[in-house]
Amino acid sequence: MISLFRAAWLGAGALAAAGCVPAAPSAALPAPAPVAPAPVAAPRPTLPPPPELVAPARLGLPATIAQGGLALGTAPAGTVRLTLDGAPVQLAPDGRFLIAADRDASAAMTLTAALPDSRTLTATLPVTPRAWRIERLDRVAKVPVPDADFARRRPAELRQIAAARATASVSDGWRQRFRWPVTGRISGLFGAQRIYRGEPGSYHGGVDVARGVGTPVVAPADGVVTLAADPPFTLEGRLLILDHGAGLTSAFLHLSRLDVRVGQRVRQGEPIGLVGRTGRASGPHLHWAMTWHGARLDPQPVAGPMPAG
């Protein structure tokens, strides 16, 4: 009995010593502290681009303009006023504009744009000189003074021409690529001038196209009729003036018939009259003259090369 009891006690002790007897429960561990979220960085303010990356305001212009020529340009967005050598220039809503140089324009013109932020933008446009056809007649006297009837009628005619050219019509014809109002042989050049015994005569203010009486004449670009002279004027004969807008006008001289009336709006290519020889004309032809705010222009480079046929 003793041996069995002792063996049982020793076995229990061996189990305890071997760690097989469950240990007393330990105290509960505390819950971990909540982790605070990482702070969110405030957005950085957007910085304007450095000055060298900001596109400067510019006047869109050709490199040069020829005497008797015209040019289209573009003003910076928001331009409030545009002037050419101090005279106002009409600005279209999209910033486009037209300028021109007279046959005797000086070496350069200055264009100035007033911007909405009170800045002023200035550009100088060089004027390319042209070699005009000059004919010297040392043995011929200048044309004599006209007769009394001409002197009586002429002032009223000139007033009508001036008023027609000063009329400001709403037209976008100045934006178009002009076409010849009639095709044929060019018999007279713009700017040509005769010198009579050292005294200069008036230079030729348009381009002449020789065609027979009755040849149709069409509008070279859209426009509004501002003068339809019938009965004929003393020099120009039956005269028609179209306002293409932006101060640009076309005049058609010596017509035998007028097919449009004052105030009528015509489209490019629409018939406006017939070639004739009314007024002071040595033969049937069309004299086409152009002006921009009084500056006389050469229609030939405006319309481009004469079509064949």
Short mmCIF file of C-alpha atoms in Angstrom, two decimals:
data_model
loop_
_atom_site.label_atom_id
_atom_site.label_comp_id
_atom_site.label_asym_id
_atom_site.label_seq_id
_atom_site.Cartn_x
_atom_site.Cartn_y
_atom_site.Cartn_z
CA MET A 1 0.00 0.00 0.00
CA ILE A 2 2.71 2.38 0.92
CA SER A 3 4.55 1.73 -2.31
CA LEU A 4 1.48 2.33 -4.39
CA PHE A 5 0.66 5.60 -2.56
CA ARG A 6 4.20 6.80 -2.86
CA ALA A 7 4.27 6.02 -6.56
CA ALA A 8 1.02 7.92 -7.06
CA TRP A 9 2.36 10.97 -5.21
CA LEU A 10 5.59 10.90 -7.11
CA GLY A 11 3.71 10.73 -10.42
CA ALA A 12 1.65 13.78 -9.51
CA GLY A 13 4.77 15.67 -8.56
CA ALA A 14 6.43 14.71 -11.79
CA LEU A 15 3.51 16.02 -13.77
CA ALA A 16 3.60 19.30 -11.87
CA ALA A 17 7.31 19.56 -12.37
CA ALA A 18 6.91 18.94 -16.08
CA GLY A 19 4.46 21.82 -16.33
CA CYS A 20 1.49 19.73 -17.33
CA VAL A 21 -0.64 21.14 -14.54
CA PRO A 22 -2.55 24.30 -15.83
CA ALA A 23 -1.18 27.51 -14.42
CA ALA A 24 -3.35 30.03 -12.65
CA PRO A 25 -4.97 32.56 -15.12
CA SER A 26 -2.95 35.81 -15.56
CA ALA A 27 -4.41 39.37 -15.43
CA ALA A 28 -5.97 40.78 -18.73
CA LEU A 29 -3.67 43.06 -20.81
CA PRO A 30 -4.84 46.68 -21.45
CA ALA A 31 -6.26 47.54 -24.98
CA PRO A 32 -3.77 49.30 -27.26
CA ALA A 33 -4.14 53.07 -27.48
CA PRO A 34 -5.84 54.30 -30.71
CA VAL A 35 -3.39 55.51 -33.37
CA ALA A 36 -4.02 59.12 -34.46
CA PRO A 37 -4.39 59.56 -38.28
CA ALA A 38 -1.48 61.21 -40.08
CA PRO A 39 -2.07 64.92 -40.62
CA VAL A 40 -3.20 65.83 -44.19
CA ALA A 41 -0.93 68.39 -45.85
CA ALA A 42 -2.67 71.61 -46.88
CA PRO A 43 -2.80 72.09 -50.69
CA ARG A 44 -0.07 74.32 -52.03
CA PRO A 45 -1.25 77.52 -53.66
CA THR A 46 -1.01 77.56 -57.46
CA LEU A 47 1.72 79.97 -58.51
CA PRO A 48 1.52 81.99 -61.73
CA PRO A 49 4.01 80.98 -64.41
CA PRO A 50 7.25 82.93 -64.41
CA PRO A 51 7.19 86.08 -66.54
CA GLU A 52 9.30 84.57 -69.29
CA LEU A 53 6.60 81.92 -69.93
CA VAL A 54 3.73 84.40 -70.32
CA ALA A 55 3.00 85.11 -74.01
CA PRO A 56 3.44 88.85 -74.59
CA ALA A 57 0.70 90.84 -76.31
CA ARG A 58 1.57 91.33 -79.96
CA LEU A 59 0.21 93.06 -83.04
CA GLY A 60 -0.16 90.58 -85.86
CA LEU A 61 1.25 92.37 -88.91
CA PRO A 62 3.12 91.55 -92.11
CA ALA A 63 6.83 92.31 -92.19
CA THR A 64 6.28 95.29 -94.50
CA ILE A 65 3.69 97.04 -96.67
CA ALA A 66 4.23 98.40 -100.18
CA GLN A 67 3.31 101.87 -101.36
CA GLY A 68 -0.23 101.71 -102.72
CA GLY A 69 -0.81 98.41 -100.91
CA LEU A 70 -3.02 97.15 -98.11
CA ALA A 71 -2.53 94.66 -95.28
CA LEU A 72 -4.68 92.72 -92.83
CA GLY A 73 -3.67 92.52 -89.17
CA THR A 74 -4.79 91.21 -85.79
CA ALA A 75 -4.84 93.21 -82.56
CA PRO A 76 -4.30 91.64 -79.09
CA ALA A 77 -7.44 90.41 -77.34
CA GLY A 78 -9.31 93.19 -75.59
CA THR A 79 -7.69 96.06 -77.49
CA VAL A 80 -9.79 99.13 -76.77
CA ARG A 81 -8.35 101.49 -79.39
CA LEU A 82 -6.12 101.21 -82.45
CA THR A 83 -4.51 104.06 -84.38
CA LEU A 84 -2.27 104.36 -87.44
CA ASP A 85 -0.04 107.44 -87.31
CA GLY A 86 -2.58 108.90 -84.89
CA ALA A 87 -5.68 108.22 -87.02
CA PRO A 88 -8.25 105.71 -85.71
CA VAL A 89 -8.39 102.24 -87.28
CA GLN A 90 -11.62 100.24 -87.26
CA LEU A 91 -11.45 97.02 -85.21
CA ALA A 92 -13.67 94.04 -85.98
CA PRO A 93 -15.12 92.08 -83.01
CA ASP A 94 -12.52 89.32 -83.57
CA GLY A 95 -9.64 91.82 -83.47
CA ARG A 96 -9.01 91.85 -87.23
CA PHE A 97 -8.30 95.15 -88.97
CA LEU A 98 -7.27 96.61 -92.31
CA ILE A 99 -4.61 99.23 -93.01
CA ALA A 100 -3.21 100.64 -96.25
CA ALA A 101 -0.39 102.82 -97.56
CA ASP A 102 -0.90 105.64 -100.03
CA ARG A 103 0.95 105.71 -103.35
CA ASP A 104 3.28 108.35 -101.87
CA ALA A 105 3.46 106.96 -98.30
CA SER A 106 6.61 107.70 -96.29
CA ALA A 107 9.21 105.15 -95.19
CA ALA A 108 7.31 103.78 -92.19
CA MET A 109 3.97 103.85 -90.40
CA THR A 110 3.34 103.56 -86.66
CA LEU A 111 0.51 101.43 -85.31
CA THR A 112 -0.52 101.89 -81.66
CA ALA A 113 -2.87 99.65 -79.65
CA ALA A 114 -4.36 100.68 -76.30
CA LEU A 115 -4.81 97.58 -74.10
CA PRO A 116 -7.44 97.14 -71.34
CA ASP A 117 -4.81 97.15 -68.56
CA SER A 118 -3.72 100.68 -69.57
CA ARG A 119 -0.65 99.42 -71.42
CA THR A 120 0.18 100.75 -74.88
CA LEU A 121 1.61 98.57 -77.60
CA THR A 122 3.43 100.19 -80.53
CA ALA A 123 4.69 98.65 -83.77
CA THR A 124 6.51 100.23 -86.69
CA LEU A 125 5.61 98.94 -90.14
CA PRO A 126 8.18 99.67 -92.87
CA VAL A 127 6.82 100.90 -96.21
CA THR A 128 8.46 99.43 -99.30
CA PRO A 129 8.92 102.03 -102.07
CA ARG A 130 7.82 101.21 -105.61
CA ALA A 131 9.21 102.33 -108.95
CA TRP A 132 6.31 104.06 -110.69
CA ARG A 133 6.18 104.48 -114.44
CA ILE A 134 7.19 108.10 -115.03
CA GLU A 135 6.99 109.57 -118.54
CA ARG A 136 8.76 112.87 -119.20
CA LEU A 137 7.38 115.00 -122.00
CA ASP A 138 9.76 117.90 -122.35
CA ARG A 139 8.15 119.23 -125.54
CA VAL A 140 4.51 118.96 -124.50
CA ALA A 141 2.71 121.47 -122.31
CA LYS A 142 0.44 120.41 -119.48
CA VAL A 143 -3.23 119.85 -120.32
CA PRO A 144 -4.98 123.25 -120.52
CA VAL A 145 -7.46 124.45 -117.95
CA PRO A 146 -10.96 122.94 -118.51
CA ASP A 147 -13.79 125.00 -119.92
CA ALA A 148 -16.38 126.97 -117.98
CA ASP A 149 -18.96 124.16 -118.02
CA PHE A 150 -16.49 121.77 -116.40
CA ALA A 151 -15.55 124.35 -113.77
CA ARG A 152 -19.23 124.84 -112.95
CA ARG A 153 -20.13 121.16 -112.63
CA ARG A 154 -16.98 119.75 -111.09
CA PRO A 155 -17.27 120.97 -107.45
CA ALA A 156 -20.65 119.25 -106.95
CA GLU A 157 -19.32 116.03 -108.48
CA LEU A 158 -16.30 116.03 -106.18
CA ARG A 159 -18.55 116.54 -103.15
CA GLN A 160 -20.63 113.51 -104.13
CA ILE A 161 -17.51 111.38 -104.59
CA ALA A 162 -16.11 112.47 -101.21
CA ALA A 163 -19.41 111.75 -99.46
CA ALA A 164 -19.67 108.31 -101.05
CA ARG A 165 -16.15 107.37 -99.97
CA ALA A 166 -16.78 108.66 -96.44
CA THR A 167 -19.91 106.54 -95.97
CA ALA A 168 -19.30 103.82 -93.37
CA SER A 169 -21.26 100.74 -94.45
CA VAL A 170 -21.50 97.42 -92.65
CA SER A 171 -19.72 94.95 -94.93
CA ASP A 172 -17.09 92.24 -94.61
CA GLY A 173 -15.95 92.53 -98.22
CA TRP A 174 -12.57 93.85 -97.02
CA ARG A 175 -11.82 90.39 -95.58
CA GLN A 176 -12.27 88.60 -98.90
CA ARG A 177 -9.72 87.73 -101.55
CA PHE A 178 -10.57 90.23 -104.30
CA ARG A 179 -11.17 89.19 -107.88
CA TRP A 180 -10.91 91.17 -111.11
CA PRO A 181 -14.19 92.95 -111.95
CA VAL A 182 -13.47 92.33 -115.63
CA THR A 183 -10.70 90.40 -117.38
CA GLY A 184 -8.69 91.60 -120.32
CA ARG A 185 -5.58 93.50 -121.34
CA ILE A 186 -4.23 95.91 -118.74
CA SER A 187 -3.91 99.17 -120.65
CA GLY A 188 -3.15 101.58 -117.80
CA LEU A 189 -1.08 101.15 -114.63
CA PHE A 190 -1.72 102.61 -111.21
CA GLY A 191 0.74 105.32 -110.21
CA ALA A 192 1.88 106.16 -113.74
CA GLN A 193 2.61 109.85 -114.16
CA ARG A 194 3.61 112.31 -116.85
CA ILE A 195 5.95 115.24 -116.36
CA TYR A 196 5.19 118.09 -118.77
CA ARG A 197 8.23 120.32 -119.26
CA GLY A 198 9.23 119.70 -115.67
CA GLU A 199 5.70 120.19 -114.29
CA PRO A 200 4.16 116.95 -112.93
CA GLY A 201 0.65 116.04 -113.95
CA SER A 202 -1.75 113.99 -111.85
CA TYR A 203 -0.74 110.35 -111.51
CA HIS A 204 -3.06 107.58 -112.72
CA GLY A 205 -5.24 106.68 -109.75
CA GLY A 206 -6.37 103.22 -110.86
CA VAL A 207 -5.79 100.34 -113.23
CA ASP A 208 -7.34 100.25 -116.72
CA VAL A 209 -8.61 97.08 -118.37
CA ALA A 210 -9.35 97.37 -122.10
CA ARG A 211 -12.61 95.65 -123.10
CA GLY A 212 -15.39 96.35 -125.55
CA VAL A 213 -18.47 98.40 -124.76
CA GLY A 214 -21.11 96.24 -123.08
CA THR A 215 -18.74 93.79 -121.39
CA PRO A 216 -20.22 92.85 -117.96
CA VAL A 217 -18.50 94.22 -114.85
CA VAL A 218 -18.88 92.29 -111.57
CA ALA A 219 -18.27 93.18 -107.94
CA PRO A 220 -14.67 92.27 -106.94
CA ALA A 221 -15.84 91.68 -103.35
CA ASP A 222 -18.95 92.14 -101.23
CA GLY A 223 -20.00 95.74 -100.74
CA VAL A 224 -22.71 98.38 -100.52
CA VAL A 225 -23.37 100.85 -103.34
CA THR A 226 -22.69 104.40 -102.12
CA LEU A 227 -22.72 106.23 -105.47
CA ALA A 228 -24.32 105.50 -108.85
CA ALA A 229 -23.68 108.56 -111.05
CA ASP A 230 -26.24 108.75 -113.83
CA PRO A 231 -26.29 111.12 -115.69
CA PRO A 232 -22.53 110.75 -116.21
CA PHE A 233 -19.92 112.90 -114.45
CA THR A 234 -17.63 115.12 -116.52
CA LEU A 235 -14.46 113.01 -116.07
CA GLU A 236 -15.57 109.66 -114.67
CA GLY A 237 -18.67 109.24 -116.85
CA ARG A 238 -21.12 106.77 -115.32
CA LEU A 239 -19.43 106.15 -112.00
CA LEU A 240 -20.15 103.45 -109.45
CA ILE A 241 -18.64 103.29 -105.94
CA LEU A 242 -18.80 100.25 -103.64
CA ASP A 243 -18.01 100.38 -99.93
CA HIS A 244 -16.36 97.11 -98.84
CA GLY A 245 -16.29 98.10 -95.15
CA ALA A 246 -13.40 99.12 -92.85
CA GLY A 247 -12.87 102.28 -94.96
CA LEU A 248 -12.07 100.39 -98.19
CA THR A 249 -13.86 101.44 -101.41
CA SER A 250 -13.82 100.53 -105.10
CA ALA A 251 -14.76 102.92 -107.92
CA PHE A 252 -15.64 101.87 -111.48
CA LEU A 253 -15.41 104.57 -114.15
CA HIS A 254 -16.63 105.14 -117.73
CA LEU A 255 -19.46 102.57 -117.50
CA SER A 256 -22.02 102.45 -120.29
CA ARG A 257 -24.73 101.20 -117.95
CA LEU A 258 -25.32 100.89 -114.19
CA ASP A 259 -27.11 97.78 -112.97
CA VAL A 260 -27.32 98.60 -109.25
CA ARG A 261 -28.63 101.49 -107.15
CA VAL A 262 -27.44 103.43 -104.09
CA GLY A 263 -27.91 101.47 -100.86
CA GLN A 264 -27.99 98.11 -102.60
CA ARG A 265 -25.89 95.33 -101.07
CA VAL A 266 -24.01 93.27 -103.67
CA ARG A 267 -22.11 90.00 -103.44
CA GLN A 268 -18.73 89.16 -104.93
CA GLY A 269 -19.14 88.21 -108.59
CA GLU A 270 -22.57 89.85 -108.94
CA PRO A 271 -23.01 91.99 -112.12
CA ILE A 272 -22.97 95.72 -111.37
CA GLY A 273 -22.69 97.37 -114.81
CA LEU A 274 -21.23 97.33 -118.31
CA VAL A 275 -17.91 98.57 -119.71
CA GLY A 276 -18.17 101.82 -121.65
CA ARG A 277 -16.33 104.99 -122.64
CA THR A 278 -18.45 107.68 -120.95
CA GLY A 279 -16.76 110.76 -119.47
CA ARG A 280 -13.18 111.54 -120.45
CA ALA A 281 -12.03 108.28 -122.04
CA SER A 282 -10.01 107.74 -125.21
CA GLY A 283 -11.55 104.31 -125.79
CA PRO A 284 -13.75 101.65 -124.15
CA HIS A 285 -12.23 100.32 -120.94
CA LEU A 286 -12.86 99.88 -117.23
CA HIS A 287 -10.95 102.14 -114.84
CA TRP A 288 -10.90 100.47 -111.39
CA ALA A 289 -9.75 102.63 -108.49
CA MET A 290 -9.46 101.79 -104.78
CA THR A 291 -9.10 104.00 -101.69
CA TRP A 292 -8.75 103.47 -97.95
CA HIS A 293 -9.64 106.55 -95.90
CA GLY A 294 -8.33 108.79 -98.66
CA ALA A 295 -5.20 106.77 -99.42
CA ARG A 296 -5.08 105.71 -103.07
CA LEU A 297 -4.32 102.04 -103.62
CA ASP A 298 -3.22 99.85 -106.51
CA PRO A 299 -5.97 97.30 -107.31
CA GLN A 300 -3.61 95.05 -109.29
CA PRO A 301 -1.77 93.40 -106.35
CA VAL A 302 -5.04 93.26 -104.42
CA ALA A 303 -6.70 91.16 -107.15
CA GLY A 304 -3.56 89.22 -108.08
CA PRO A 305 -2.51 88.06 -111.54
CA MET A 306 -4.95 88.68 -114.38
CA PRO A 307 -6.69 85.39 -115.30
CA ALA A 308 -5.95 84.11 -118.77
CA GLY A 309 -8.63 84.22 -121.43
#
